[in-house]
């Protein structure tokens, strides 16, 4: 972590000087294309080489990362990215000039580092906020260097070129804002105005969503297309339910009813255990964490809690089901457990009479159409009766 930065160099130049191989760089660009197949200007190309060419032209953007009411889970998720690893992320793709968890400076040194990165730094920077901001009682529930978090946020965000709220807490309040919300916790967009703001909700969000957003701003000076909740459409344009690997079980009516039951062990749909996938916009079902297969809640057998939705997560009880908007099982296949009505004895008796009549008719017909050996099943028609003596 540096207090001052030299004149901003391009990412490509810095990568060459740092000895980062082209193979490693292309591997990262390939993963970025998977994370943002559309909706991101950087990845709106056909090949990873084209993405690498655009990223290499970008200036290394200064990032100032503030921590408020949080669990540091978003930072931990960032540290666990396998491509690029932490050193590449900090030293090569962006210039992380202030981050309370990662930097060595503390106390007065930390205050000087923050001032150098936000006041003395001549280059534009992006402010990344992790954690909700307490507002009740003049914000006394969290202070930094004796100042309320609200004051620090306004000061830093006011100088930033753009603000990115990473995680559900920074996006709309998250866990600290759950009822009864004793600290009056809110998200960044409830306090900051007049600045471009991007919300990356999730508990935590995928690190590549952050990197894609920051790199597009560094290269083109623009933000990705956002939805009504200020979320990038390239990552939040779909509900988890649409591309969930357990969707076929939902369509067939196969559900786990209890944790540990046969359906749960067989990997059936978790909807009846409270899964919020049908109401949650997030890329989790197609972008697992840390490039580990099934490293996401549903992949481990836990229902989605809807952490990207401000009206669902920490508002709707964890094991309560949510409405199905677009599909109701079974859509295509017969249900595993079809509903049964009460037995009707009269109907059963009538069905027995009808069945007996059909069996009797079949027997009579079979007697009328006999077959003889060698006829190969062709019916034998009896000859007409002969006249007896004396008959006219």
Coordinates of C-alpha atoms in Angstrom, one line a residue:
X1 CA 0.0 0.0 0.0
X2 CA 1.5 3.3 -1.1
X3 CA 0.8 6.7 0.1
X4 CA 1.8 8.3 -3.2
X5 CA 1.6 6.9 -6.7
X6 CA 3.7 7.7 -9.7
X7 CA 2.1 8.8 -12.9
X8 CA -0.5 6.2 -13.9
X9 CA 0.9 3.7 -16.3
X10 CA -1.1 1.3 -18.5
X11 CA -1.9 -2.1 -17.2
X12 CA -0.1 -3.7 -20.1
X13 CA 3.1 -1.8 -19.5
X14 CA 3.0 -2.6 -15.8
X15 CA 2.5 -6.3 -16.5
X16 CA 5.5 -6.4 -18.8
X17 CA 7.7 -4.6 -16.3
X18 CA 6.5 -7.0 -13.5
X19 CA 7.2 -10.1 -15.6
X20 CA 3.7 -11.4 -15.6
X21 CA 3.4 -14.0 -18.4
X22 CA 0.9 -13.5 -21.2
X23 CA -0.5 -17.0 -20.4
X24 CA -1.5 -15.8 -16.9
X25 CA -3.0 -12.6 -18.3
X26 CA -5.0 -14.4 -20.9
X27 CA -6.3 -16.9 -18.3
X28 CA -7.7 -14.0 -16.3
X29 CA -9.3 -12.4 -19.4
X30 CA -10.9 -15.7 -20.2
X31 CA -12.5 -15.9 -16.8
X32 CA -13.6 -12.3 -17.1
X33 CA -15.4 -13.3 -20.3
X34 CA -17.2 -16.1 -18.5
X35 CA -18.2 -13.7 -15.7
X36 CA -19.5 -11.1 -18.1
X37 CA -20.5 -12.8 -21.4
X38 CA -22.5 -9.7 -22.4
X39 CA -23.3 -6.2 -21.0
X40 CA -19.6 -5.3 -20.4
X41 CA -17.8 -3.2 -23.0
X42 CA -14.5 -5.0 -22.2
X43 CA -15.9 -8.4 -23.0
X44 CA -18.1 -7.5 -26.0
X45 CA -15.6 -9.2 -28.3
X46 CA -15.0 -12.7 -29.6
X47 CA -11.7 -13.8 -28.1
X48 CA -9.8 -13.5 -24.8
X49 CA -7.0 -12.0 -26.8
X50 CA -9.3 -9.1 -27.7
X51 CA -10.2 -8.6 -24.0
X52 CA -6.5 -8.6 -23.1
X53 CA -5.8 -6.0 -25.7
X54 CA -8.4 -3.6 -24.2
X55 CA -7.4 -4.3 -20.6
X56 CA -3.8 -3.7 -21.4
X57 CA -4.6 -0.2 -22.7
X58 CA -6.4 0.8 -19.5
X59 CA -4.7 3.0 -16.9
X60 CA -4.1 1.4 -13.5
X61 CA -6.9 2.9 -11.6
X62 CA -6.5 4.1 -8.0
X63 CA -8.9 2.4 -5.6
X64 CA -9.6 3.6 -2.0
X65 CA -11.4 0.9 0.0
X66 CA -13.4 1.9 3.1
X67 CA -14.6 -0.5 5.7
X68 CA -17.7 0.3 7.8
X69 CA -20.2 -2.1 9.5
X70 CA -19.1 -5.4 7.8
X71 CA -17.8 -8.9 8.5
X72 CA -14.9 -8.4 5.9
X73 CA -16.4 -11.3 3.9
X74 CA -16.2 -9.3 0.7
X75 CA -12.5 -8.7 1.2
X76 CA -12.0 -12.3 2.1
X77 CA -13.7 -13.3 -1.2
X78 CA -11.4 -11.0 -3.1
X79 CA -8.4 -12.6 -1.4
X80 CA -9.5 -16.1 -2.5
X81 CA -9.5 -15.5 -6.2
X82 CA -7.3 -18.0 -7.9
X83 CA -6.8 -16.0 -11.1
X84 CA -5.4 -13.4 -10.6
X85 CA -4.1 -14.1 -7.1
X86 CA -3.9 -11.3 -4.5
X87 CA -0.5 -10.0 -5.6
X88 CA -1.6 -9.7 -9.2
X89 CA -4.8 -8.0 -8.3
X90 CA -3.2 -5.4 -6.0
X91 CA 0.0 -4.7 -7.8
X92 CA -0.9 -5.2 -11.5
X93 CA -4.5 -4.7 -12.4
X94 CA -5.5 -1.9 -10.0
X95 CA -3.6 0.3 -7.6
X96 CA -5.1 -0.4 -4.2
X97 CA -3.9 2.7 -2.4
X98 CA -6.0 2.4 0.8
X99 CA -7.4 -0.7 2.4
X100 CA -7.6 -0.9 6.2
X101 CA -7.5 -4.8 6.3
X102 CA -4.6 -5.2 4.0
X103 CA -2.3 -2.2 4.6
X104 CA 0.4 -2.2 7.2
X105 CA -0.2 1.4 8.3
X106 CA -2.3 2.1 11.4
X107 CA -3.3 5.1 13.5
X108 CA -1.8 8.4 12.3
X109 CA 0.0 6.6 9.5
X110 CA -3.3 5.3 8.2
X111 CA -4.9 8.7 8.3
X112 CA -2.0 10.2 6.3
X113 CA -2.3 7.3 3.8
X114 CA -6.0 8.1 3.3
X115 CA -5.3 11.8 2.8
X116 CA -2.5 11.1 0.3
X117 CA -4.8 8.8 -1.7
X118 CA -7.8 11.1 -1.7
X119 CA -6.6 14.7 -1.4
X120 CA -3.0 14.7 -2.7
X121 CA -3.5 12.2 -5.4
X122 CA -3.8 14.0 -8.7
X123 CA -5.4 11.1 -10.5
X124 CA -9.1 10.1 -10.4
X125 CA -9.9 7.3 -8.0
X126 CA -12.7 4.9 -7.3
X127 CA -14.1 4.6 -3.8
X128 CA -15.1 1.1 -2.9
X129 CA -17.3 0.8 0.3
X130 CA -17.7 -2.4 2.2
X131 CA -20.2 -2.5 5.0
X132 CA -23.3 -0.5 6.0
X133 CA -23.2 3.0 7.5
X134 CA -24.9 3.7 10.9
X135 CA -26.9 6.9 10.9
X136 CA -28.9 6.7 14.2
X137 CA -27.8 9.1 17.0
X138 CA -25.6 11.1 14.7
X139 CA -23.7 8.0 13.7
X140 CA -22.0 7.4 17.0
X141 CA -22.1 3.6 16.6
X142 CA -19.1 3.7 14.3
X143 CA -16.2 6.1 14.2
X144 CA -12.9 6.3 12.4
X145 CA -10.2 8.4 14.0
X146 CA -12.9 9.9 16.1
X147 CA -15.1 10.8 13.2
X148 CA -18.5 9.2 12.4
X149 CA -18.5 6.8 9.4
X150 CA -21.1 9.1 7.7
X151 CA -18.6 12.0 7.8
X152 CA -15.8 9.9 6.4
X153 CA -18.0 8.5 3.6
X154 CA -19.1 11.9 2.5
X155 CA -15.6 13.3 2.5
X156 CA -14.0 10.4 0.5
X157 CA -17.0 9.7 -1.8
X158 CA -17.2 13.4 -2.6
X159 CA -13.8 13.4 -4.1
X160 CA -14.1 10.1 -5.9
X161 CA -14.8 9.7 -9.6
X162 CA -17.3 6.9 -8.9
X163 CA -18.5 4.9 -5.9
X164 CA -18.9 1.1 -5.8
X165 CA -20.8 -0.5 -2.9
X166 CA -19.5 -4.0 -2.6
X167 CA -21.7 -6.5 -0.7
X168 CA -25.2 -6.4 0.5
X169 CA -24.4 -4.3 3.6
X170 CA -22.9 -1.5 1.6
X171 CA -25.6 -1.8 -1.2
X172 CA -28.7 -1.6 1.0
X173 CA -27.8 -2.2 4.7
X174 CA -27.5 -6.0 4.8
X175 CA -27.5 -7.8 8.1
X176 CA -27.0 -4.7 10.3
X177 CA -30.2 -3.2 8.8
X178 CA -32.4 -6.2 9.8
X179 CA -35.2 -5.4 12.1
X180 CA -35.1 -3.7 14.5
X181 CA -32.0 -2.0 12.9
X182 CA -30.7 -0.6 16.2
X183 CA -27.9 1.5 14.5
X184 CA -30.0 2.9 11.7
X185 CA -27.8 1.1 9.1
X186 CA -28.2 2.1 5.5
X187 CA -26.5 1.5 2.2
X188 CA -24.3 4.0 0.3
X189 CA -26.9 5.1 -2.2
X190 CA -29.1 6.3 0.8
X191 CA -26.4 8.9 1.7
X192 CA -24.3 9.7 -1.4
X193 CA -25.7 11.9 -4.2
X194 CA -24.3 13.4 -7.3
X195 CA -21.9 10.6 -8.0
X196 CA -22.0 7.5 -10.2
X197 CA -22.9 4.6 -7.8
X198 CA -22.8 0.9 -8.6
X199 CA -24.2 -1.7 -6.1
X200 CA -22.7 -5.1 -6.1
X201 CA -24.9 -6.9 -3.5
X202 CA -24.1 -10.4 -2.4
X203 CA -22.9 -12.0 0.8
X204 CA -20.3 -11.9 -0.7
X205 CA -20.5 -10.9 -4.4
X206 CA -18.3 -12.6 -6.9
X207 CA -14.9 -10.9 -7.1
X208 CA -14.9 -10.9 -10.9
X209 CA -18.0 -8.7 -10.9
X210 CA -16.0 -6.0 -9.1
X211 CA -13.0 -6.4 -11.3
X212 CA -15.1 -6.2 -14.5
X213 CA -16.7 -3.0 -13.3
X214 CA -13.5 -1.4 -12.2
X215 CA -11.6 -2.3 -15.4
X216 CA -14.3 -1.0 -17.6
X217 CA -14.2 2.3 -15.8
X218 CA -10.4 2.4 -16.0
X219 CA -10.5 1.7 -19.8
X220 CA -13.5 3.6 -21.0
X221 CA -14.4 5.9 -18.2
X222 CA -17.9 4.5 -18.1
X223 CA -19.9 2.1 -15.9
X224 CA -21.7 -1.0 -17.1
X225 CA -25.4 -0.8 -17.8
X226 CA -27.3 -0.9 -14.5
X227 CA -30.8 -2.2 -13.5
X228 CA -33.2 -0.3 -11.2
X229 CA -31.2 -1.4 -8.1
X230 CA -28.0 0.1 -9.6
X231 CA -26.7 -3.4 -10.2
X232 CA -24.7 -4.3 -13.3
X233 CA -26.9 -6.2 -15.7
X234 CA -24.1 -8.4 -16.9
X235 CA -24.1 -10.1 -13.5
X236 CA -27.6 -9.5 -12.1
X237 CA -29.8 -9.9 -15.2
X238 CA -31.0 -13.4 -14.3
X239 CA -32.7 -15.2 -11.4
X240 CA -30.8 -18.1 -9.9
X241 CA -33.8 -20.4 -10.5
X242 CA -33.5 -20.1 -14.3
X243 CA -30.1 -21.6 -14.5
X244 CA -29.9 -23.6 -11.3
X245 CA -28.4 -27.1 -11.8
X246 CA -31.4 -28.5 -9.7
X247 CA -34.0 -26.9 -12.0
X248 CA -34.9 -30.2 -13.7
X249 CA -35.9 -31.6 -10.3
X250 CA -38.1 -28.6 -9.7
X251 CA -39.8 -29.1 -13.1
X252 CA -40.3 -32.8 -12.3
X253 CA -41.7 -32.1 -8.8
X254 CA -38.8 -33.6 -7.0
X255 CA -38.2 -31.7 -3.7
X256 CA -36.2 -32.2 -0.6
X257 CA -38.7 -31.8 2.3
X258 CA -36.3 -32.0 5.2
X259 CA -32.5 -31.6 5.6
X260 CA -31.0 -35.0 5.3
X261 CA -34.0 -36.8 3.8
X262 CA -33.7 -39.0 0.7
X263 CA -34.5 -36.0 -1.7
X264 CA -31.8 -33.9 0.0
X265 CA -29.2 -36.6 -0.3
X266 CA -30.2 -37.2 -3.9
X267 CA -29.7 -33.5 -4.8
X268 CA -33.3 -32.6 -5.4
X269 CA -34.7 -29.1 -5.5
X270 CA -34.5 -27.1 -2.2
X271 CA -37.5 -24.9 -2.8
X272 CA -39.5 -26.3 0.0
X273 CA -36.6 -25.8 2.4
X274 CA -36.9 -22.0 1.8
X275 CA -34.7 -21.6 -1.2
X276 CA -35.1 -18.0 -2.5
X277 CA -33.6 -18.8 -6.0
X278 CA -36.8 -18.0 -7.8
X279 CA -36.7 -14.4 -6.5
X280 CA -33.0 -13.7 -6.5
X281 CA -31.0 -12.0 -9.2
X282 CA -27.4 -13.2 -9.1
X283 CA -24.8 -15.1 -11.1
X284 CA -24.1 -17.7 -8.5
X285 CA -25.5 -20.6 -10.4
X286 CA -23.1 -20.1 -13.3
X287 CA -20.2 -18.4 -11.5
X288 CA -19.1 -20.5 -8.6
X289 CA -16.7 -19.0 -6.0
X290 CA -12.9 -19.2 -6.3
X291 CA -13.2 -21.4 -9.4
X292 CA -14.3 -24.4 -7.2
X293 CA -17.1 -26.5 -8.5
X294 CA -20.3 -26.2 -6.4
X295 CA -18.7 -23.6 -4.1
X296 CA -22.0 -21.7 -3.6
X297 CA -24.9 -22.3 -1.2
X298 CA -27.1 -24.5 -3.3
X299 CA -24.1 -26.5 -4.5
X300 CA -23.4 -27.4 -0.9
X301 CA -27.0 -28.4 -0.2
X302 CA -28.1 -25.1 1.5
X303 CA -31.0 -23.1 0.2
X304 CA -30.3 -19.6 -1.3
X305 CA -31.2 -16.8 1.2
X306 CA -31.7 -14.2 -1.5
X307 CA -28.7 -12.1 -0.3
X308 CA -28.7 -9.8 -3.4
X309 CA -32.3 -8.7 -2.9
X310 CA -33.1 -5.9 -0.4
X311 CA -36.7 -7.0 0.1
X312 CA -35.8 -10.7 0.6
X313 CA -32.5 -11.2 2.4
X314 CA -32.7 -10.7 6.2
X315 CA -36.4 -9.7 5.7
X316 CA -38.1 -13.0 4.7
X317 CA -37.6 -15.8 7.2
X318 CA -34.8 -18.1 6.1
X319 CA -37.0 -21.3 5.6
X320 CA -40.1 -19.5 4.2
X321 CA -40.8 -20.1 0.6
X322 CA -41.1 -17.2 -1.9
X323 CA -43.6 -16.9 -4.8
X324 CA -42.9 -18.5 -8.1
X325 CA -43.2 -15.9 -10.9
X326 CA -42.6 -17.8 -14.1
X327 CA -43.0 -21.5 -13.6
X328 CA -44.9 -23.9 -11.4
X329 CA -44.0 -27.6 -11.0
X330 CA -44.6 -29.9 -12.7
X331 CA -44.2 -28.1 -16.0
X332 CA -43.3 -31.0 -18.2
X333 CA -43.0 -34.2 -16.2
X334 CA -45.4 -36.0 -13.9
X335 CA -44.9 -35.2 -10.2
X336 CA -43.2 -37.7 -8.0
X337 CA -46.0 -37.4 -5.4
X338 CA -49.3 -36.8 -7.1
X339 CA -52.2 -35.6 -4.8
X340 CA -54.8 -38.2 -3.9
X341 CA -58.5 -37.7 -3.1
X342 CA -60.8 -39.7 -0.8
X343 CA -61.9 -43.1 -2.0
X344 CA -65.5 -43.2 -3.3
X345 CA -67.1 -46.6 -2.8
X346 CA -70.0 -46.0 -5.2
X347 CA -67.6 -45.1 -8.0
X348 CA -65.5 -48.1 -7.2
X349 CA -68.6 -50.4 -7.5
X350 CA -69.7 -48.9 -10.8
X351 CA -66.1 -49.3 -12.1
X352 CA -66.2 -53.0 -11.1
X353 CA -69.5 -53.6 -12.9
X354 CA -68.2 -51.9 -16.0
X355 CA -65.0 -53.9 -15.9
X356 CA -67.0 -57.2 -15.5
X357 CA -69.2 -56.5 -18.4
X358 CA -66.2 -55.8 -20.6
X359 CA -64.5 -59.0 -19.5
X360 CA -67.7 -61.0 -20.3
X361 CA -68.1 -59.5 -23.7
X362 CA -64.5 -60.3 -24.5
X363 CA -65.0 -63.9 -23.5
X364 CA -68.1 -64.3 -25.8
X365 CA -66.2 -62.8 -28.7
X366 CA -63.3 -65.1 -28.2
X367 CA -65.6 -68.2 -28.3
X368 CA -67.2 -66.9 -31.6
X369 CA -63.8 -66.5 -33.3
X370 CA -61.9 -69.8 -32.6
X371 CA -58.7 -70.7 -34.3
X372 CA -57.4 -74.1 -35.3
X373 CA -53.8 -75.3 -35.3
X374 CA -52.0 -74.2 -38.5
X375 CA -54.4 -71.4 -39.2
X376 CA -51.8 -68.9 -37.9
X377 CA -54.4 -67.1 -36.0
X378 CA -56.9 -66.6 -38.9
X379 CA -60.5 -66.8 -37.5
X380 CA -62.5 -69.9 -38.8
X381 CA -66.0 -69.1 -40.0
X382 CA -68.4 -72.1 -39.4
X383 CA -70.2 -73.5 -42.5
X384 CA -74.0 -72.9 -43.0
X385 CA -76.3 -75.6 -41.5
X386 CA -77.4 -78.5 -43.9
X387 CA -81.0 -79.3 -44.7
X388 CA -82.5 -82.3 -43.0
X389 CA -84.6 -85.0 -44.9
X390 CA -88.2 -83.9 -45.5
X391 CA -87.4 -80.2 -45.1
X392 CA -88.6 -77.9 -47.9

